[in-house]
XYZ file of C-alpha atoms in Angstrom:
560
model
C -55.048 17.493 -33.752
C -56.521 13.979 -33.904
C -55.506 10.929 -35.925
C -58.387 8.534 -36.605
C -57.077 4.975 -36.885
C -59.509 2.184 -37.696
C -59.134 -1.573 -37.656
C -60.566 -3.907 -40.310
C -59.145 -7.294 -39.315
C -58.432 -9.049 -36.041
C -57.147 -12.309 -37.532
C -56.573 -14.101 -40.844
C -60.137 -15.066 -41.711
C -61.962 -12.122 -40.141
C -64.962 -10.480 -41.826
C -64.034 -9.913 -45.463
C -66.318 -6.897 -45.943
C -64.808 -4.999 -43.009
C -62.367 -3.025 -45.184
C -65.202 -1.637 -47.287
C -67.350 -1.026 -44.203
C -64.612 0.990 -42.532
C -63.850 3.024 -45.657
C -67.480 3.911 -46.350
C -68.908 4.105 -42.817
C -67.288 7.313 -41.651
C -64.114 9.339 -41.376
C -60.824 7.473 -40.998
C -57.232 8.546 -41.682
C -55.416 5.209 -41.378
C -56.905 1.751 -41.750
C -55.055 -1.136 -40.139
C -55.396 -4.895 -40.361
C -53.972 -7.557 -38.078
C -53.666 -10.907 -39.883
C -50.977 -12.676 -37.873
C -51.319 -14.978 -34.898
C -49.044 -17.725 -33.634
C -51.091 -20.335 -35.494
C -51.144 -18.190 -38.645
C -47.361 -18.131 -38.809
C -47.360 -21.931 -38.802
C -50.008 -22.049 -41.542
C -48.069 -19.578 -43.683
C -44.890 -21.569 -43.063
C -46.522 -24.686 -44.426
C -47.806 -22.691 -47.411
C -44.281 -21.524 -48.138
C -42.982 -25.119 -48.119
C -45.302 -25.828 -51.040
C -44.729 -22.503 -52.821
C -41.710 -20.278 -52.015
C -43.569 -17.259 -53.428
C -46.369 -17.709 -50.862
C -46.251 -16.835 -47.179
C -48.565 -13.818 -47.011
C -52.274 -13.356 -46.291
C -53.949 -13.617 -49.687
C -57.259 -12.426 -48.253
C -55.738 -8.959 -47.808
C -54.905 -8.780 -51.511
C -58.465 -9.734 -52.458
C -59.809 -7.065 -50.109
C -57.587 -4.452 -51.759
C -58.783 -5.514 -55.191
C -62.238 -4.351 -54.130
C -61.244 -1.347 -52.033
C -57.837 0.081 -53.019
C -59.465 2.622 -55.323
C -61.863 3.650 -52.581
C -59.019 4.125 -50.090
C -57.027 6.177 -52.618
C -60.037 8.341 -53.420
C -60.623 9.088 -49.737
C -56.974 9.595 -48.834
C -56.919 6.706 -46.355
C -53.553 5.089 -45.763
C -53.471 1.339 -45.165
C -51.114 -0.440 -42.753
C -51.269 -4.217 -42.315
C -49.065 -7.045 -41.135
C -50.511 -9.264 -43.874
C -47.003 -9.671 -45.320
C -46.492 -12.541 -42.905
C -43.365 -14.421 -43.985
C -43.057 -12.566 -47.291
C -43.734 -8.831 -46.975
C -41.653 -8.044 -50.066
C -43.744 -10.471 -52.102
C -46.977 -8.925 -50.884
C -45.694 -5.402 -51.575
C -44.912 -6.418 -55.162
C -48.371 -7.971 -55.498
C -50.006 -4.743 -54.240
C -47.989 -2.707 -56.770
C -49.080 -5.014 -59.576
C -52.677 -4.661 -58.411
C -52.416 -0.863 -58.304
C -50.934 -0.788 -61.818
C -53.712 -3.023 -63.123
C -56.327 -0.748 -61.520
C -54.602 2.380 -62.814
C -54.028 3.810 -59.347
C -50.919 5.876 -58.457
C -50.518 4.137 -55.103
C -47.157 4.217 -53.322
C -46.339 0.941 -51.583
C -43.667 0.256 -48.961
C -42.854 -2.614 -46.667
C -40.923 -3.457 -43.501
C -38.593 -6.421 -43.213
C -35.834 -7.761 -40.995
C -37.974 -9.844 -38.668
C -37.140 -13.180 -40.334
C -34.562 -15.052 -38.226
C -35.456 -18.551 -39.410
C -31.920 -19.224 -40.629
C -30.582 -18.712 -37.110
C -32.851 -21.396 -35.655
C -32.184 -24.787 -37.289
C -35.207 -27.055 -37.255
C -37.693 -24.187 -37.130
C -40.363 -23.805 -39.756
C -40.534 -20.080 -38.964
C -38.665 -17.827 -36.534
C -39.556 -14.149 -36.520
C -38.693 -11.292 -34.190
C -41.497 -8.991 -33.079
C -40.662 -5.551 -34.493
C -42.031 -2.204 -33.357
C -43.689 0.692 -35.115
C -40.809 2.891 -36.270
C -40.278 0.951 -39.511
C -43.916 1.654 -40.345
C -43.399 5.305 -39.393
C -40.408 5.582 -41.752
C -42.497 4.213 -44.634
C -45.326 6.655 -43.945
C -42.907 9.568 -43.571
C -41.647 8.713 -47.073
C -45.155 9.088 -48.472
C -46.352 5.495 -48.588
C -50.074 4.966 -49.115
C -49.896 1.256 -48.285
C -47.446 -0.292 -45.816
C -47.222 -4.043 -45.375
C -45.115 -5.736 -42.749
C -44.138 -9.143 -41.524
C -44.068 -9.958 -37.817
C -44.557 -6.719 -35.944
C -46.381 -6.461 -32.645
C -50.104 -6.060 -33.122
C -49.991 -2.671 -31.395
C -47.270 -1.420 -33.773
C -49.932 -1.072 -36.453
C -51.261 1.864 -34.423
C -48.133 3.190 -32.704
C -46.249 3.418 -36.032
C -48.800 5.659 -37.785
C -49.209 7.742 -34.610
C -45.448 8.279 -34.292
C -45.273 9.354 -37.938
C -48.271 11.677 -37.737
C -47.245 13.441 -34.539
C -43.488 13.266 -35.046
C -42.832 11.462 -31.776
C -39.232 10.728 -30.863
C -38.300 7.192 -29.794
C -37.832 8.415 -26.219
C -41.334 9.887 -25.821
C -42.352 6.822 -23.889
C -45.621 8.069 -22.405
C -46.993 9.024 -25.822
C -45.806 5.787 -27.387
C -47.272 3.780 -24.520
C -50.630 5.462 -24.993
C -50.604 4.500 -28.675
C -49.584 0.941 -27.806
C -52.553 0.653 -25.460
C -54.839 2.021 -28.184
C -53.374 -0.525 -30.578
C -53.941 -3.333 -28.117
C -57.609 -2.381 -27.845
C -58.020 -2.249 -31.646
C -55.969 -5.312 -32.571
C -58.721 -7.903 -32.147
C -61.333 -5.968 -34.066
C -64.857 -6.397 -32.799
C -63.758 -7.748 -29.415
C -63.640 -4.045 -28.476
C -67.168 -3.368 -29.728
C -69.204 -6.086 -28.057
C -67.831 -9.251 -29.625
C -67.120 -12.095 -27.179
C -68.319 -9.830 -24.356
C -69.060 -11.349 -20.946
C -72.125 -9.157 -20.343
C -73.621 -9.495 -23.825
C -77.013 -10.313 -22.296
C -77.192 -6.885 -20.647
C -76.820 -4.630 -23.698
C -80.522 -4.219 -24.380
C -81.393 -2.497 -27.641
C -77.945 -3.070 -29.154
C -77.456 -5.292 -32.185
C -74.628 -7.707 -31.393
C -75.217 -9.863 -34.461
C -72.782 -7.770 -36.507
C -70.631 -5.484 -34.353
C -68.900 -2.599 -36.071
C -65.114 -2.509 -36.147
C -63.370 -0.125 -33.728
C -61.669 3.217 -34.199
C -59.157 5.066 -32.050
C -59.054 8.850 -32.104
C -55.418 9.264 -31.076
C -54.265 12.600 -29.683
C -50.818 14.188 -29.699
C -50.262 13.443 -25.993
C -50.891 9.707 -26.555
C -54.380 9.647 -25.072
C -57.206 8.380 -27.231
C -60.929 7.786 -27.534
C -62.122 4.353 -28.624
C -65.263 4.514 -30.753
C -66.843 3.077 -33.919
C -68.601 4.357 -37.017
C -72.124 5.741 -36.449
C -74.936 3.293 -37.073
C -72.832 0.157 -36.863
C -73.725 -2.725 -34.552
C -72.296 -3.514 -31.150
C -71.296 -1.016 -28.507
C -68.259 0.675 -27.022
C -68.321 1.139 -23.269
C -65.946 0.871 -20.335
C -66.699 -2.838 -20.049
C -65.933 -3.771 -23.662
C -62.714 -1.745 -23.600
C -61.620 -3.115 -20.209
C -62.191 -6.657 -21.451
C -59.925 -6.102 -24.437
C -57.291 -4.327 -22.338
C -56.986 -7.505 -20.265
C -56.908 -9.868 -23.246
C -53.682 -11.851 -23.688
C -51.658 -9.729 -21.286
C -49.552 -10.575 -18.273
C -48.323 -8.255 -15.565
C -48.552 -4.513 -15.189
C -45.584 -4.025 -17.528
C -46.687 -4.679 -21.116
C -43.383 -4.932 -22.951
C -42.883 -4.134 -26.627
C -39.990 -3.359 -28.991
C -40.387 0.434 -28.697
C -41.767 0.955 -25.204
C -42.995 -0.861 -22.116
C -46.500 0.342 -21.350
C -47.587 0.401 -17.718
C -51.055 -1.153 -17.702
C -51.433 -0.215 -14.047
C -51.523 3.459 -15.079
C -54.290 3.089 -17.679
C -57.470 5.006 -16.863
C -60.705 4.520 -18.785
C -63.953 6.481 -18.592
C -67.101 6.820 -20.648
C -66.882 9.901 -22.867
C -70.323 9.784 -24.454
C -72.341 7.168 -26.318
C -69.991 4.585 -27.875
C -66.970 6.620 -26.782
C -64.434 5.545 -24.150
C -61.489 7.742 -23.274
C -58.147 6.131 -22.379
C -55.649 8.394 -20.656
C -52.889 8.566 -18.077
C -50.786 5.808 -19.663
C -47.175 5.884 -18.602
C -44.342 4.333 -20.559
C -40.831 3.117 -19.852
C -37.844 2.218 -21.997
C -38.318 -1.174 -23.677
C -36.438 -4.288 -22.562
C -32.946 -4.979 -23.999
C -34.133 -8.052 -25.925
C -36.704 -8.728 -28.627
C -39.151 -11.594 -28.514
C -38.846 -14.219 -31.244
C -41.796 -16.433 -32.110
C -40.690 -19.808 -33.456
C -42.812 -22.550 -34.983
C -41.862 -26.081 -35.912
C -43.628 -29.250 -36.898
C -44.051 -31.267 -33.714
C -45.185 -34.549 -35.230
C -48.547 -36.086 -36.008
C -51.824 -36.062 -34.134
C -54.983 -38.131 -34.277
C -58.086 -38.574 -32.181
C -61.181 -40.696 -31.782
C -64.265 -39.870 -29.712
C -66.180 -42.808 -28.247
C -69.859 -42.225 -27.458
C -70.951 -43.795 -24.158
C -74.719 -43.918 -23.663
C -76.946 -44.644 -20.702
C -75.904 -46.567 -17.601
C -72.433 -47.450 -16.379
C -70.598 -44.601 -18.097
C -67.476 -44.914 -15.961
C -67.292 -48.688 -16.444
C -67.797 -48.402 -20.186
C -64.991 -45.850 -20.334
C -62.688 -48.100 -18.312
C -63.373 -51.069 -20.617
C -62.651 -49.327 -23.911
C -59.640 -47.581 -22.438
C -58.140 -50.923 -21.402
C -58.925 -52.428 -24.821
C -57.269 -49.550 -26.704
C -54.225 -49.610 -24.410
C -53.687 -53.301 -25.153
C -54.259 -52.849 -28.877
C -51.612 -50.110 -29.053
C -49.127 -51.830 -26.735
C -46.858 -53.098 -29.521
C -46.055 -49.550 -30.636
C -47.661 -47.113 -28.219
C -47.796 -43.474 -29.395
C -45.417 -41.103 -27.669
C -48.276 -39.199 -26.037
C -51.701 -40.550 -25.114
C -54.428 -38.412 -23.522
C -57.890 -39.514 -22.413
C -60.673 -37.098 -21.468
C -64.160 -38.089 -20.359
C -66.790 -35.361 -20.801
C -69.882 -36.176 -18.748
C -72.386 -34.620 -21.101
C -74.930 -37.287 -20.138
C -78.087 -36.620 -18.086
C -80.053 -39.162 -16.017
C -83.415 -40.289 -17.407
C -82.695 -38.265 -20.570
C -85.434 -37.562 -23.080
C -83.083 -37.891 -26.076
C -80.291 -40.339 -26.850
C -77.793 -37.523 -27.338
C -78.418 -36.059 -23.873
C -78.097 -39.579 -22.422
C -74.560 -39.847 -23.816
C -71.071 -38.955 -22.606
C -68.006 -38.436 -24.805
C -64.684 -40.178 -24.230
C -61.939 -38.521 -26.255
C -58.636 -40.235 -27.039
C -55.884 -38.008 -28.464
C -52.521 -39.428 -29.531
C -49.345 -37.737 -30.761
C -46.132 -39.162 -32.162
C -43.291 -38.171 -34.513
C -44.280 -41.147 -36.692
C -47.520 -40.745 -38.664
C -48.026 -44.509 -38.770
C -48.139 -44.678 -34.961
C -51.127 -42.323 -34.840
C -52.731 -43.250 -38.145
C -53.424 -46.760 -39.302
C -52.612 -48.263 -35.906
C -55.149 -46.107 -34.068
C -57.763 -46.440 -36.779
C -57.457 -50.213 -36.884
C -57.544 -50.584 -33.115
C -60.673 -48.439 -32.755
C -62.635 -49.949 -35.626
C -61.829 -53.540 -34.611
C -63.669 -52.912 -31.342
C -66.967 -52.176 -33.104
C -68.497 -55.541 -32.121
C -66.278 -56.348 -29.160
C -66.536 -53.560 -26.605
C -69.118 -51.818 -24.404
C -72.841 -51.980 -25.200
C -73.926 -49.247 -27.594
C -70.407 -48.855 -29.025
C -70.014 -46.141 -31.653
C -67.728 -43.213 -32.404
C -68.467 -39.689 -33.652
C -66.269 -40.329 -36.718
C -63.641 -42.916 -37.620
C -60.074 -41.721 -37.008
C -58.133 -40.706 -40.108
C -54.512 -41.161 -41.029
C -53.260 -38.534 -38.600
C -52.445 -34.901 -39.308
C -49.305 -32.866 -38.627
C -49.376 -30.481 -35.693
C -47.207 -27.529 -34.863
C -45.377 -26.247 -31.836
C -44.946 -22.593 -30.911
C -41.972 -21.525 -28.803
C -40.863 -18.080 -27.675
C -37.257 -17.041 -27.218
C -35.434 -13.736 -26.948
C -32.489 -12.184 -28.796
C -30.362 -9.132 -28.245
C -31.574 -6.177 -30.257
C -28.324 -6.062 -32.208
C -29.170 -9.417 -33.787
C -32.149 -7.900 -35.612
C -31.753 -5.428 -38.486
C -35.097 -3.798 -39.174
C -35.320 -2.203 -42.618
C -37.961 0.072 -44.113
C -38.161 -0.436 -47.887
C -39.564 2.865 -49.128
C -41.855 3.462 -52.126
C -38.887 4.458 -54.297
C -37.040 1.242 -53.418
C -34.568 2.775 -50.991
C -33.689 0.547 -48.059
C -33.488 2.553 -44.835
C -32.195 0.893 -41.643
C -34.467 1.500 -38.657
C -32.433 2.222 -35.517
C -33.060 0.169 -32.430
C -34.443 1.798 -29.294
C -31.988 4.394 -27.958
C -32.333 3.126 -24.402
C -33.521 0.013 -22.658
C -34.661 -1.066 -19.231
C -34.650 -4.568 -17.813
C -38.138 -5.966 -17.420
C -39.027 -6.471 -13.755
C -42.319 -7.365 -12.092
C -44.251 -4.487 -10.569
C -44.651 -4.944 -6.805
C -48.167 -5.971 -5.792
C -50.071 -2.803 -4.839
C -51.741 -2.466 -1.475
C -55.176 -4.102 -1.532
C -58.294 -1.974 -1.250
C -60.152 -1.817 2.037
C -61.920 -5.103 2.818
C -65.615 -5.164 1.982
C -68.084 -4.969 4.868
C -69.307 -8.260 6.281
C -72.858 -9.334 5.580
C -75.045 -12.219 4.459
C -73.894 -14.189 1.427
C -75.548 -16.385 -1.149
C -74.147 -19.220 -3.256
C -74.082 -17.987 -6.863
C -71.950 -17.984 -10.030
C -68.959 -15.628 -9.961
C -70.086 -14.236 -13.318
C -73.122 -12.613 -11.724
C -70.686 -10.076 -10.276
C -67.609 -9.917 -12.538
C -66.644 -10.105 -16.188
C -63.759 -12.082 -17.634
C -61.838 -12.546 -20.836
C -59.166 -15.159 -21.495
C -56.743 -16.097 -24.243
C -53.475 -17.764 -25.162
C -49.846 -16.663 -25.094
C -47.873 -19.621 -26.400
C -48.312 -22.462 -23.929
C -49.659 -20.133 -21.237
C -53.122 -18.657 -20.826
C -54.346 -15.503 -19.164
C -57.662 -14.894 -17.475
C -58.490 -11.241 -16.864
C -61.288 -10.620 -14.377
C -62.827 -7.217 -13.694
C -65.491 -5.712 -11.449
C -67.931 -2.981 -12.470
C -68.268 -1.189 -9.116
C -65.943 -0.191 -6.310
C -67.762 -2.428 -3.825
C -67.473 -5.437 -6.130
C -63.795 -4.647 -6.694
C -63.062 -4.638 -2.978
C -64.721 -8.039 -2.669
C -62.989 -9.449 -5.761
C -59.507 -8.290 -4.731
C -59.786 -10.023 -1.357
C -61.675 -13.110 -2.510
C -60.142 -14.309 -5.763
C -56.718 -15.353 -4.548
C -54.491 -17.752 -6.458
C -55.600 -20.596 -4.198
C -59.272 -19.767 -4.792
C -58.634 -19.534 -8.532
C -57.049 -22.996 -8.536
C -59.916 -24.417 -6.494
C -62.481 -23.004 -8.916
C -60.562 -24.291 -11.963
C -59.190 -27.696 -10.909
C -57.381 -28.149 -14.251
C -54.953 -25.457 -13.036
C -54.345 -27.025 -9.622
C -50.887 -28.420 -10.467
C -49.762 -25.490 -12.613
C -48.016 -22.228 -11.788
C -50.583 -19.438 -11.522
C -49.484 -15.818 -11.096
C -51.914 -13.063 -10.071
C -51.434 -9.458 -11.189
C -53.482 -6.578 -9.765
C -54.611 -3.577 -11.835
C -56.578 -1.314 -9.447
C -57.295 1.428 -12.014
C -59.210 -1.123 -14.070
C -60.674 -2.845 -10.974
C -59.121 -5.963 -12.430
C -57.094 -9.047 -11.637
C -55.116 -10.832 -14.324
C -54.170 -14.478 -13.798
C -51.458 -16.098 -15.920
C -51.662 -19.899 -15.994
C -48.336 -21.297 -17.122
C -48.218 -24.364 -19.340
C -51.965 -25.014 -19.489
C -51.864 -25.037 -23.306
C -48.845 -27.315 -23.652
C -46.938 -26.440 -26.823
C -49.454 -23.797 -27.902
C -52.607 -23.592 -29.969
C -51.280 -25.543 -32.961
C -50.615 -28.559 -30.739
C -54.290 -28.640 -29.636
C -53.219 -29.710 -26.157
C -56.618 -29.365 -24.515
C -60.323 -29.212 -25.297
C -60.174 -25.398 -25.618
C -56.749 -25.048 -27.292
C -56.626 -21.231 -27.172
C -58.179 -20.856 -23.696
C -60.866 -18.639 -25.210
C -63.522 -19.952 -22.807
C -61.375 -20.370 -19.702
C -62.726 -17.083 -18.336
C -66.318 -18.141 -18.964
C -65.707 -21.409 -17.126
C -64.419 -19.380 -14.181
C -67.493 -17.122 -14.267
C -69.758 -20.174 -14.160
C -68.256 -21.505 -10.927
C -70.221 -20.980 -7.709
C -68.973 -19.421 -4.489
C -70.360 -17.433 -1.587
C -71.067 -13.884 -2.768
C -72.325 -10.977 -0.626
C -76.026 -10.458 -1.219
C -75.438 -6.728 -1.620
C -73.535 -7.467 -4.834
C -76.263 -9.710 -6.201
C-alpha cells in the first residue's frame, strides 16, 4: 500500500501554477504546500499589524480558486501551512471559497502554535508543531487542512500517520516520513533546482523542473520521484543535496520524532526514482522549538562605485569622509565591505570598477535615513575621482530579527479544529529523549597517496548551503567511495576555515554522515540576527557552498 504525496510550494512566492501542474500531471493522493520560512513569519507579522484579519498566505487562496474543484474531482486532499499566523482565518476563507464554487469541501485547521503573548516585545512567536494535528484532521474526513507553524516535514508525516494508522511511538516509520518530508519541503530543489552538478545533466530540461513526489510505504520507506514528462531530474545527487539542506548533526529533531540522518540510505531505483530506506527514529526531545521575530530597528545602505586605479586609496578616502560626516550621531552598527569586482586594463567601465558597500543599522530611523543620505550626497563633488553611487540611499527601512528558543511541551496546547467545528486536543509525544550529539564515527580508510593537482574543490564534490536563524550549514558530499575517503580526511574544520576566511573567527562544527558520503558543517553566527537582518552579502547563505566549491586545493589526479 503506497501513499503518493506531492509538493506544490517550497516557499511563499513559489511557482503559482505548480498546484495545477501537480493535480493534472499524474496520480497524487495528497498535495502539500510549504509557505512558511523565518522571513515569511516576519512579513506576515507586519501584515497583521496593518490588518488583524491578515496573517496568512493569500497566494494559496488564489491557487485554490483555480484548482479546488480539480482537487475535489480527483479526490486529492490538500495540506498546507499557509495559515501562517491565522490558520482559523484561512480555513474560514477556504470554506467561503468552496461555498461560492458550490463544492462540498470539508475544511479543518490546526492551531495552538501561537505563543506571541508569552514573549513581550515579539512581533511573532510560534512553536513548531508536529504532524499529529494534521493526522487528526484527516482522520475526521477533512479534504483541506491548513496549519500555522508546523515543521516543514510535518506536512508529509501527518498524512502518512493518518493513512497508515501509525502510533506516536512508531519512531522508525515516523522518521522515514520526516526524511521524505524534508526532501519534498523545498519543492524543485529535489528535482534539479539549485543543483551543484547542473552542468552534467545532459539532455535534461532544467529550465522548469517538475515538483517532487514521495511514494511513502507503510514501513516508512519511500521513493522520491516526479510526474512523467516534467522537467528536471531525480537522482541520488539531487536527493542527497536536499537531505543535507538546512540540517545540523546526525540527529534531526522534530516535535514527533528525532530522525537519525546517519541511518539514511539512498539508491537509484530507476529513471527519476530514488529509494530512501533504513531510517531509524528516536523519541523526540522534551522541548519544542519556538521561532520568534521582532523588529530590530532600521537599516540603510549606499554602494560607492570605485573605478580604475587606486581602488584601495579611494575606498579609504570615502570611508574617512563618511565616518567624519556621521560622527555627531553615528549609527549603532556600521559595516563596510569592499568587493574587488574590478579587472586591470578592463575593456568596459563596469569591469574596471569595484563596489564599496556601507550598511548602517540603528533603532532610530533618522540615524540611518536623512543623515546617511545627506552625508553621501554631499560628497558628490568632494571625494575620490569618478565618484558615483549605484543609487542614492533612501530614508531607511525596518529590519527584523529572528531568534529561536525552546519551551517545555506542556506549555503548548495543540488543537485540531475538525470540519464539524469540534476542537480536539492533540496529545504531546508519549515519551521524550534528551537531544545529544552523535559521536563522530570512525573515518574511512585513508585514500592512497599519489600525484595531486591544484583544482577547485567542486570538481570532485557537490555542496548545498542554507540558513538556520543566525547560523548557516554547508553540506558537502562525494559521488564515489574513493572521493569520499579523500573528502573525509581532507576537509577538516581547519581546512574549511582556511578555504572560507569569513568563517575563521566563528565556531564551525563538522558532522559526518558516511551513508551519504557527506560532511555537514554548521557555521555559528555567520548570519548575525538571521535573514531578515541582512547581515551579510548573501543573507541566507544560499551560495556559501558554491563559494566553497570554487576554492582551490591539492586534489589527487585520480579523482580529476
